[in-house]
Amino acid sequence: MKFSQRTVRLRLTEPLRISRSTMAARDAVWLAVEHQGQRGYGEAVASVYYGLDAATIGRLFRETALELARFDSPEAALDALRAGELPAPGTPPAVTAAVESALLDLVGKRADVPVHRLLGAREAPRAATARTLGIGSRRQAAEEAGRLARHGFSVLKVKAGSPDPEDDLERVRAVREAAPYARLLLDPNGAWSAEQARALLPRYADLGVEAVEQPLAPGDPEALARLAERSPLPVIADEDAVSFEDARRLAGRVHGINVKLAKCGGVHAALRIAELISGSGTGLMLGCLTASSLGLAPAVHLADRARWTDLDGHLLLSHDPWTGLGGTDGTVRAGRGPGLGVRPVPGADLPHPAPGPDGLLAEVPR
């Protein structure tokens, strides 16, 4: 197998403000794996929160390529990844997820079947995705909510965590008025104390909010579970539910777990968590980081398994270098073509695998 990578800059249509930061752009690193003339692709995005920059991702891709080179086929490499035999211990989940994505894409293309068929689903998954509204003015939120509702979005996720909690309440009230039939989710990104959460959640329940993600600062899952026990609306763990063991600790004690492939380690890891929480009373939410359609594609192939779907990262970009998932009408759809079912838009500069000085990988510069 041959490998290469390319770093690209993904810019958002407008800055996204959440309780802990504001983001206008992020780097993405694309990985290409080639075997017998066919290529599979994966993407990992840089994240300050998860401590990953593009240079680190690139280095880890190179190190993983050395491990992958010992396998004689992508199928064998994918089996080893699922068995936990690669990549090396300590590899960040986002890197593992991107490597798995490239292998799934390649294996699907070699078998001429879409990824969801490899995962046991006969029909291509599709789901209504939440669309995120960042922290901003009441007027902006109302205008955006109305526009999204007119375009077919039935689920809206409102970010919260303003210094003045009343600002958040007014913004959610404005969104409710502008999109009266939309399902509303709330995400403070851990901005509240337990006391604030107990005071605020009944007020959001009165506004018809369906569920709240990670209302408390991460690091105390027991506090989150205690809050969920008496909350008037469902509590979904996000930052407190990263790994399989985190999910085991919270299964049956919170109403939902937000599974993001970049934080849990990919499709196989997500399926293990889904199986773990099935029947426990804890629902599955599929979430994402802001990424291109390439980065979102593996999760969309799982979309029919989730109670809540929040796969709008590609919709926040001013220019998505990949296409094939849809979503502009509020519904994401897994591609029916072989592999991930996404393709680069005309003019996208993809990595082209070619042997480097070590015979394994040539890195394509930015």
PDB file of C-alpha atoms in Angstrom, residues 84-337:
ATOM      1  CA  GLY A  84      -6.933  -3.054  18.477  1.00  0.00           C
ATOM      2  CA  GLU A  85      -3.608  -4.123  16.977  1.00  0.00           C
ATOM      3  CA  LEU A  86      -3.072  -0.730  15.342  1.00  0.00           C
ATOM      4  CA  PRO A  87      -2.393   2.097  15.398  1.00  0.00           C
ATOM      5  CA  ALA A  88       0.156   2.342  18.195  1.00  0.00           C
ATOM      6  CA  PRO A  89      -1.102   2.717  21.792  1.00  0.00           C
ATOM      7  CA  GLY A  90      -1.688   6.350  22.655  1.00  0.00           C
ATOM      8  CA  THR A  91      -2.611   7.401  19.125  1.00  0.00           C
ATOM      9  CA  PRO A  92      -5.303  10.102  19.384  1.00  0.00           C
ATOM     10  CA  PRO A  93      -8.799   8.866  18.510  1.00  0.00           C
ATOM     11  CA  ALA A  94      -9.148  11.412  15.692  1.00  0.00           C
ATOM     12  CA  VAL A  95      -6.140   9.924  13.906  1.00  0.00           C
ATOM     13  CA  THR A  96      -7.409   6.376  14.389  1.00  0.00           C
ATOM     14  CA  ALA A  97     -10.809   7.434  13.033  1.00  0.00           C
ATOM     15  CA  ALA A  98      -9.264   8.996   9.915  1.00  0.00           C
ATOM     16  CA  VAL A  99      -7.122   5.929   9.214  1.00  0.00           C
ATOM     17  CA  GLU A 100     -10.160   3.678   9.625  1.00  0.00           C
ATOM     18  CA  SER A 101     -12.123   5.964   7.285  1.00  0.00           C
ATOM     19  CA  ALA A 102      -9.505   5.639   4.550  1.00  0.00           C
ATOM     20  CA  LEU A 103      -9.427   1.853   4.952  1.00  0.00           C
ATOM     21  CA  LEU A 104     -13.235   1.574   4.929  1.00  0.00           C
ATOM     22  CA  ASP A 105     -13.400   3.752   1.823  1.00  0.00           C
ATOM     23  CA  LEU A 106     -10.792   1.623   0.062  1.00  0.00           C
ATOM     24  CA  VAL A 107     -12.241  -1.732   1.146  1.00  0.00           C
ATOM     25  CA  GLY A 108     -15.709  -0.618   0.025  1.00  0.00           C
ATOM     26  CA  LYS A 109     -14.394   0.463  -3.355  1.00  0.00           C
ATOM     27  CA  ARG A 110     -12.558  -2.822  -3.794  1.00  0.00           C
ATOM     28  CA  ALA A 111     -15.748  -4.743  -2.980  1.00  0.00           C
ATOM     29  CA  ASP A 112     -17.892  -2.298  -5.012  1.00  0.00           C
ATOM     30  CA  VAL A 113     -20.241  -1.697  -2.056  1.00  0.00           C
ATOM     31  CA  PRO A 114     -20.960   1.364   0.092  1.00  0.00           C
ATOM     32  CA  VAL A 115     -19.618   1.517   3.637  1.00  0.00           C
ATOM     33  CA  HIS A 116     -23.052   1.060   5.219  1.00  0.00           C
ATOM     34  CA  ARG A 117     -23.277  -2.337   3.501  1.00  0.00           C
ATOM     35  CA  LEU A 118     -19.929  -3.274   5.025  1.00  0.00           C
ATOM     36  CA  LEU A 119     -21.458  -2.357   8.388  1.00  0.00           C
ATOM     37  CA  GLY A 120     -24.542  -4.514   7.913  1.00  0.00           C
ATOM     38  CA  ALA A 121     -27.148  -1.975   6.734  1.00  0.00           C
ATOM     39  CA  ARG A 122     -28.969  -2.808   3.501  1.00  0.00           C
ATOM     40  CA  GLU A 123     -30.425   0.640   2.842  1.00  0.00           C
ATOM     41  CA  ALA A 124     -28.463   3.870   2.675  1.00  0.00           C
ATOM     42  CA  PRO A 125     -28.995   5.710   5.982  1.00  0.00           C
ATOM     43  CA  ARG A 126     -30.577   9.139   5.991  1.00  0.00           C
ATOM     44  CA  ALA A 127     -31.497  11.339   8.918  1.00  0.00           C
ATOM     45  CA  ALA A 128     -32.714  14.804   9.816  1.00  0.00           C
ATOM     46  CA  THR A 129     -29.637  16.580  11.123  1.00  0.00           C
ATOM     47  CA  ALA A 130     -29.510  19.320  13.696  1.00  0.00           C
ATOM     48  CA  ARG A 131     -28.171  22.643  12.461  1.00  0.00           C
ATOM     49  CA  THR A 132     -26.069  24.613  14.934  1.00  0.00           C
ATOM     50  CA  LEU A 133     -26.735  28.229  15.853  1.00  0.00           C
ATOM     51  CA  GLY A 134     -23.816  29.847  17.651  1.00  0.00           C
ATOM     52  CA  ILE A 135     -23.969  32.389  20.449  1.00  0.00           C
ATOM     53  CA  GLY A 136     -24.989  35.715  18.969  1.00  0.00           C
ATOM     54  CA  SER A 137     -27.723  38.306  19.021  1.00  0.00           C
ATOM     55  CA  ARG A 138     -31.385  37.503  19.418  1.00  0.00           C
ATOM     56  CA  ARG A 139     -32.131  39.057  16.021  1.00  0.00           C
ATOM     57  CA  GLN A 140     -29.463  37.049  14.229  1.00  0.00           C
ATOM     58  CA  ALA A 141     -30.680  33.833  15.807  1.00  0.00           C
ATOM     59  CA  ALA A 142     -34.273  34.493  14.809  1.00  0.00           C
ATOM     60  CA  GLU A 143     -33.351  35.323  11.221  1.00  0.00           C
ATOM     61  CA  GLU A 144     -31.148  32.245  10.874  1.00  0.00           C
ATOM     62  CA  ALA A 145     -33.712  29.940  12.479  1.00  0.00           C
ATOM     63  CA  GLY A 146     -36.441  31.187  10.180  1.00  0.00           C
ATOM     64  CA  ARG A 147     -34.253  30.758   7.113  1.00  0.00           C
ATOM     65  CA  LEU A 148     -33.233  27.230   8.103  1.00  0.00           C
ATOM     66  CA  ALA A 149     -36.829  26.225   8.817  1.00  0.00           C
ATOM     67  CA  ARG A 150     -37.879  27.465   5.395  1.00  0.00           C
ATOM     68  CA  HIS A 151     -35.120  25.344   3.828  1.00  0.00           C
ATOM     69  CA  GLY A 152     -36.367  22.186   5.529  1.00  0.00           C
ATOM     70  CA  PHE A 153     -34.416  21.952   8.786  1.00  0.00           C
ATOM     71  CA  SER A 154     -36.576  20.364  11.478  1.00  0.00           C
ATOM     72  CA  VAL A 155     -33.897  20.197  14.218  1.00  0.00           C
ATOM     73  CA  LEU A 156     -32.001  23.237  15.489  1.00  0.00           C
ATOM     74  CA  LYS A 157     -29.222  23.183  18.081  1.00  0.00           C
ATOM     75  CA  VAL A 158     -28.673  26.418  19.961  1.00  0.00           C
ATOM     76  CA  LYS A 159     -25.360  27.079  21.662  1.00  0.00           C
ATOM     77  CA  ALA A 160     -25.569  28.519  25.173  1.00  0.00           C
ATOM     78  CA  GLY A 161     -23.181  29.696  27.867  1.00  0.00           C
ATOM     79  CA  SER A 162     -23.326  33.504  27.583  1.00  0.00           C
ATOM     80  CA  PRO A 163     -22.042  35.436  30.602  1.00  0.00           C
ATOM     81  CA  ASP A 164     -25.652  36.446  31.260  1.00  0.00           C
ATOM     82  CA  PRO A 165     -27.902  33.349  31.187  1.00  0.00           C
ATOM     83  CA  GLU A 166     -30.884  35.545  30.341  1.00  0.00           C
ATOM     84  CA  ASP A 167     -29.273  36.286  26.958  1.00  0.00           C
ATOM     85  CA  ASP A 168     -29.362  32.574  26.134  1.00  0.00           C
ATOM     86  CA  LEU A 169     -32.985  32.270  27.194  1.00  0.00           C
ATOM     87  CA  GLU A 170     -33.992  35.232  25.062  1.00  0.00           C
ATOM     88  CA  ARG A 171     -32.151  33.782  22.074  1.00  0.00           C
ATOM     89  CA  VAL A 172     -33.840  30.389  22.453  1.00  0.00           C
ATOM     90  CA  ARG A 173     -37.196  32.117  22.818  1.00  0.00           C
ATOM     91  CA  ALA A 174     -36.512  34.004  19.572  1.00  0.00           C
ATOM     92  CA  VAL A 175     -35.557  30.771  17.797  1.00  0.00           C
ATOM     93  CA  ARG A 176     -38.740  29.099  19.051  1.00  0.00           C
ATOM     94  CA  GLU A 177     -40.859  31.985  17.739  1.00  0.00           C
ATOM     95  CA  ALA A 178     -39.096  31.993  14.352  1.00  0.00           C
ATOM     96  CA  ALA A 179     -39.223  28.198  13.941  1.00  0.00           C
ATOM     97  CA  PRO A 180     -42.248  27.076  15.990  1.00  0.00           C
ATOM     98  CA  TYR A 181     -42.302  23.517  14.646  1.00  0.00           C
ATOM     99  CA  ALA A 182     -38.579  22.755  14.939  1.00  0.00           C
ATOM    100  CA  ARG A 183     -37.165  20.367  17.508  1.00  0.00           C
ATOM    101  CA  LEU A 184     -34.758  22.339  19.694  1.00  0.00           C
ATOM    102  CA  LEU A 185     -31.552  21.091  21.289  1.00  0.00           C
ATOM    103  CA  LEU A 186     -29.415  23.163  23.669  1.00  0.00           C
ATOM    104  CA  ASP A 187     -25.640  22.961  24.107  1.00  0.00           C
ATOM    105  CA  PRO A 188     -23.880  25.045  26.790  1.00  0.00           C
ATOM    106  CA  ASN A 189     -20.597  23.134  26.245  1.00  0.00           C
ATOM    107  CA  GLY A 190     -20.132  22.695  29.989  1.00  0.00           C
ATOM    108  CA  ALA A 191     -20.638  26.346  30.870  1.00  0.00           C
ATOM    109  CA  TRP A 192     -23.011  25.965  33.824  1.00  0.00           C
ATOM    110  CA  SER A 193     -22.588  25.121  37.468  1.00  0.00           C
ATOM    111  CA  ALA A 194     -24.906  22.493  38.962  1.00  0.00           C
ATOM    112  CA  GLU A 195     -26.849  25.250  40.706  1.00  0.00           C
ATOM    113  CA  GLN A 196     -27.308  27.194  37.470  1.00  0.00           C
ATOM    114  CA  ALA A 197     -28.385  24.058  35.619  1.00  0.00           C
ATOM    115  CA  ARG A 198     -31.036  23.215  38.208  1.00  0.00           C
ATOM    116  CA  ALA A 199     -32.428  26.742  37.929  1.00  0.00           C
ATOM    117  CA  LEU A 200     -32.270  27.016  34.127  1.00  0.00           C
ATOM    118  CA  LEU A 201     -33.371  23.614  32.861  1.00  0.00           C
ATOM    119  CA  PRO A 202     -37.049  23.997  33.898  1.00  0.00           C
ATOM    120  CA  ARG A 203     -37.180  27.299  32.018  1.00  0.00           C
ATOM    121  CA  TYR A 204     -35.798  25.691  28.877  1.00  0.00           C
ATOM    122  CA  ALA A 205     -38.248  22.825  29.249  1.00  0.00           C
ATOM    123  CA  ASP A 206     -41.046  25.414  29.271  1.00  0.00           C
ATOM    124  CA  LEU A 207     -39.707  26.725  25.945  1.00  0.00           C
ATOM    125  CA  GLY A 208     -39.999  23.268  24.423  1.00  0.00           C
ATOM    126  CA  VAL A 209     -36.292  22.404  24.331  1.00  0.00           C
ATOM    127  CA  GLU A 210     -36.059  18.667  23.654  1.00  0.00           C
ATOM    128  CA  ALA A 211     -32.682  17.908  25.268  1.00  0.00           C
ATOM    129  CA  VAL A 212     -29.546  19.563  26.614  1.00  0.00           C
ATOM    130  CA  GLU A 213     -25.953  18.541  25.895  1.00  0.00           C
ATOM    131  CA  GLN A 214     -23.257  18.674  28.570  1.00  0.00           C
ATOM    132  CA  PRO A 215     -24.703  21.438  30.753  1.00  0.00           C
ATOM    133  CA  LEU A 216     -21.977  20.984  33.409  1.00  0.00           C
ATOM    134  CA  ALA A 217     -18.220  21.432  33.106  1.00  0.00           C
ATOM    135  CA  PRO A 218     -16.612  18.119  32.126  1.00  0.00           C
ATOM    136  CA  GLY A 219     -14.597  16.187  34.656  1.00  0.00           C
ATOM    137  CA  ASP A 220     -17.312  15.157  37.093  1.00  0.00           C
ATOM    138  CA  PRO A 221     -19.549  12.583  35.363  1.00  0.00           C
ATOM    139  CA  GLU A 222     -21.157  11.713  38.690  1.00  0.00           C
ATOM    140  CA  ALA A 223     -22.469  15.268  38.951  1.00  0.00           C
ATOM    141  CA  LEU A 224     -23.842  15.009  35.420  1.00  0.00           C
ATOM    142  CA  ALA A 225     -25.599  11.748  36.284  1.00  0.00           C
ATOM    143  CA  ARG A 226     -27.102  13.282  39.418  1.00  0.00           C
ATOM    144  CA  LEU A 227     -28.381  16.232  37.401  1.00  0.00           C
ATOM    145  CA  ALA A 228     -29.895  13.913  34.780  1.00  0.00           C
ATOM    146  CA  GLU A 229     -31.751  12.007  37.479  1.00  0.00           C
ATOM    147  CA  ARG A 230     -33.897  15.036  38.317  1.00  0.00           C
ATOM    148  CA  SER A 231     -33.745  17.039  35.099  1.00  0.00           C
ATOM    149  CA  PRO A 232     -37.058  18.069  33.503  1.00  0.00           C
ATOM    150  CA  LEU A 233     -35.567  17.418  30.071  1.00  0.00           C
ATOM    151  CA  PRO A 234     -33.120  14.798  28.745  1.00  0.00           C
ATOM    152  CA  VAL A 235     -29.425  15.317  29.521  1.00  0.00           C
ATOM    153  CA  ILE A 236     -26.894  14.182  26.912  1.00  0.00           C
ATOM    154  CA  ALA A 237     -23.248  13.645  27.874  1.00  0.00           C
ATOM    155  CA  ASP A 238     -20.655  14.946  25.404  1.00  0.00           C
ATOM    156  CA  GLU A 239     -17.324  16.105  26.817  1.00  0.00           C
ATOM    157  CA  ASP A 240     -17.780  13.696  29.736  1.00  0.00           C
ATOM    158  CA  ALA A 241     -18.317  10.745  27.372  1.00  0.00           C
ATOM    159  CA  VAL A 242     -15.224  10.306  25.236  1.00  0.00           C
ATOM    160  CA  SER A 243     -14.215   6.657  25.521  1.00  0.00           C
ATOM    161  CA  PHE A 244     -15.947   3.295  25.807  1.00  0.00           C
ATOM    162  CA  GLU A 245     -15.241   3.287  29.547  1.00  0.00           C
ATOM    163  CA  ASP A 246     -16.793   6.748  29.885  1.00  0.00           C
ATOM    164  CA  ALA A 247     -19.909   5.419  28.159  1.00  0.00           C
ATOM    165  CA  ARG A 248     -19.972   2.370  30.422  1.00  0.00           C
ATOM    166  CA  ARG A 249     -19.865   4.636  33.483  1.00  0.00           C
ATOM    167  CA  LEU A 250     -22.801   6.714  32.265  1.00  0.00           C
ATOM    168  CA  ALA A 251     -24.970   4.101  30.523  1.00  0.00           C
ATOM    169  CA  GLY A 252     -28.432   4.145  32.047  1.00  0.00           C
ATOM    170  CA  ARG A 253     -27.607   7.217  34.127  1.00  0.00           C
ATOM    171  CA  VAL A 254     -27.904   9.947  31.494  1.00  0.00           C
ATOM    172  CA  HIS A 255     -30.482  10.173  28.738  1.00  0.00           C
ATOM    173  CA  GLY A 256     -28.023  10.266  25.860  1.00  0.00           C
ATOM    174  CA  ILE A 257     -24.375  10.048  24.857  1.00  0.00           C
ATOM    175  CA  ASN A 258     -22.984  12.166  22.038  1.00  0.00           C
ATOM    176  CA  VAL A 259     -20.660   9.900  20.064  1.00  0.00           C
ATOM    177  CA  LYS A 260     -18.236  11.696  17.766  1.00  0.00           C
ATOM    178  CA  LEU A 261     -15.936   9.492  15.703  1.00  0.00           C
ATOM    179  CA  ALA A 262     -13.045  11.900  16.224  1.00  0.00           C
ATOM    180  CA  LYS A 263     -13.266  11.582  20.002  1.00  0.00           C
ATOM    181  CA  CYS A 264     -14.091   7.861  20.354  1.00  0.00           C
ATOM    182  CA  GLY A 265     -11.781   6.480  17.626  1.00  0.00           C
ATOM    183  CA  GLY A 266     -13.949   5.816  14.596  1.00  0.00           C
ATOM    184  CA  VAL A 267     -16.813   3.718  13.292  1.00  0.00           C
ATOM    185  CA  HIS A 268     -15.916   0.480  15.061  1.00  0.00           C
ATOM    186  CA  ALA A 269     -15.519   2.277  18.399  1.00  0.00           C
ATOM    187  CA  ALA A 270     -18.860   4.057  17.870  1.00  0.00           C
ATOM    188  CA  LEU A 271     -20.614   0.757  17.163  1.00  0.00           C
ATOM    189  CA  ARG A 272     -19.194  -0.722  20.374  1.00  0.00           C
ATOM    190  CA  ILE A 273     -20.601   2.213  22.357  1.00  0.00           C
ATOM    191  CA  ALA A 274     -23.957   1.930  20.574  1.00  0.00           C
ATOM    192  CA  GLU A 275     -24.153  -1.751  21.486  1.00  0.00           C
ATOM    193  CA  LEU A 276     -23.143  -1.016  25.074  1.00  0.00           C
ATOM    194  CA  ILE A 277     -25.894   1.555  25.683  1.00  0.00           C
ATOM    195  CA  SER A 278     -28.602  -0.246  23.715  1.00  0.00           C
ATOM    196  CA  GLY A 279     -31.481  -1.065  26.032  1.00  0.00           C
ATOM    197  CA  SER A 280     -29.991   0.885  28.948  1.00  0.00           C
ATOM    198  CA  GLY A 281     -32.316   3.864  28.607  1.00  0.00           C
ATOM    199  CA  THR A 282     -29.441   5.975  27.249  1.00  0.00           C
ATOM    200  CA  GLY A 283     -29.938   7.032  23.637  1.00  0.00           C
ATOM    201  CA  LEU A 284     -27.271   7.472  20.978  1.00  0.00           C
ATOM    202  CA  MET A 285     -26.501  10.896  19.567  1.00  0.00           C
ATOM    203  CA  LEU A 286     -24.172  11.115  16.584  1.00  0.00           C
ATOM    204  CA  GLY A 287     -22.186  14.334  16.630  1.00  0.00           C
ATOM    205  CA  CYS A 288     -19.239  15.789  14.771  1.00  0.00           C
ATOM    206  CA  LEU A 289     -16.570  18.430  14.630  1.00  0.00           C
ATOM    207  CA  THR A 290     -16.596  21.082  11.940  1.00  0.00           C
ATOM    208  CA  ALA A 291     -15.126  19.202   8.988  1.00  0.00           C
ATOM    209  CA  SER A 292     -15.623  18.564   5.289  1.00  0.00           C
ATOM    210  CA  SER A 293     -18.026  16.010   3.823  1.00  0.00           C
ATOM    211  CA  LEU A 294     -15.091  13.592   3.758  1.00  0.00           C
ATOM    212  CA  GLY A 295     -14.721  13.908   7.524  1.00  0.00           C
ATOM    213  CA  LEU A 296     -18.481  13.577   8.124  1.00  0.00           C
ATOM    214  CA  ALA A 297     -19.086  10.668   5.736  1.00  0.00           C
ATOM    215  CA  PRO A 298     -18.264   7.711   8.030  1.00  0.00           C
ATOM    216  CA  ALA A 299     -20.718   8.945  10.678  1.00  0.00           C
ATOM    217  CA  VAL A 300     -23.484   9.478   8.122  1.00  0.00           C
ATOM    218  CA  HIS A 301     -23.221   5.765   7.273  1.00  0.00           C
ATOM    219  CA  LEU A 302     -24.308   5.177  10.898  1.00  0.00           C
ATOM    220  CA  ALA A 303     -27.050   7.809  10.981  1.00  0.00           C
ATOM    221  CA  ASP A 304     -29.963   5.384  11.076  1.00  0.00           C
ATOM    222  CA  ARG A 305     -28.781   4.063  14.458  1.00  0.00           C
ATOM    223  CA  ALA A 306     -29.068   7.359  16.353  1.00  0.00           C
ATOM    224  CA  ARG A 307     -31.882   8.957  18.339  1.00  0.00           C
ATOM    225  CA  TRP A 308     -30.376  12.401  17.729  1.00  0.00           C
ATOM    226  CA  THR A 309     -28.269  13.255  14.672  1.00  0.00           C
ATOM    227  CA  ASP A 310     -26.000  16.313  14.682  1.00  0.00           C
ATOM    228  CA  LEU A 311     -23.947  15.946  11.511  1.00  0.00           C
ATOM    229  CA  ASP A 312     -23.838  19.475  10.152  1.00  0.00           C
ATOM    230  CA  GLY A 313     -20.094  20.209  10.304  1.00  0.00           C
ATOM    231  CA  HIS A 314     -19.782  20.386   6.510  1.00  0.00           C
ATOM    232  CA  LEU A 315     -22.768  22.735   6.311  1.00  0.00           C
ATOM    233  CA  LEU A 316     -20.926  25.381   8.355  1.00  0.00           C
ATOM    234  CA  LEU A 317     -18.165  25.766   5.741  1.00  0.00           C
ATOM    235  CA  SER A 318     -17.963  28.560   3.205  1.00  0.00           C
ATOM    236  CA  HIS A 319     -16.569  26.005   0.751  1.00  0.00           C
ATOM    237  CA  ASP A 320     -16.754  22.239   1.195  1.00  0.00           C
ATOM    238  CA  PRO A 321     -14.033  20.549  -0.905  1.00  0.00           C
ATOM    239  CA  TRP A 322     -16.050  17.287  -0.956  1.00  0.00           C
ATOM    240  CA  THR A 323     -19.644  16.492  -1.871  1.00  0.00           C
ATOM    241  CA  GLY A 324     -22.061  13.595  -1.617  1.00  0.00           C
ATOM    242  CA  LEU A 325     -23.831  13.872   1.762  1.00  0.00           C
ATOM    243  CA  GLY A 326     -26.434  16.535   1.043  1.00  0.00           C
ATOM    244  CA  GLY A 327     -27.820  18.247   4.108  1.00  0.00           C
ATOM    245  CA  THR A 328     -28.755  21.670   2.775  1.00  0.00           C
ATOM    246  CA  ASP A 329     -32.419  20.649   3.055  1.00  0.00           C
ATOM    247  CA  GLY A 330     -31.987  19.427   6.634  1.00  0.00           C
ATOM    248  CA  THR A 331     -31.400  15.766   5.785  1.00  0.00           C
ATOM    249  CA  VAL A 332     -28.032  14.027   5.418  1.00  0.00           C
ATOM    250  CA  ARG A 333     -27.833  10.925   3.254  1.00  0.00           C
ATOM    251  CA  ALA A 334     -25.161   8.259   3.017  1.00  0.00           C
ATOM    252  CA  GLY A 335     -23.788   7.877  -0.484  1.00  0.00           C
ATOM    253  CA  ARG A 336     -24.918   4.836  -2.473  1.00  0.00           C
ATOM    254  CA  GLY A 337     -21.679   4.598  -4.412  1.00  0.00           C
TER     255      GLY A 337
END
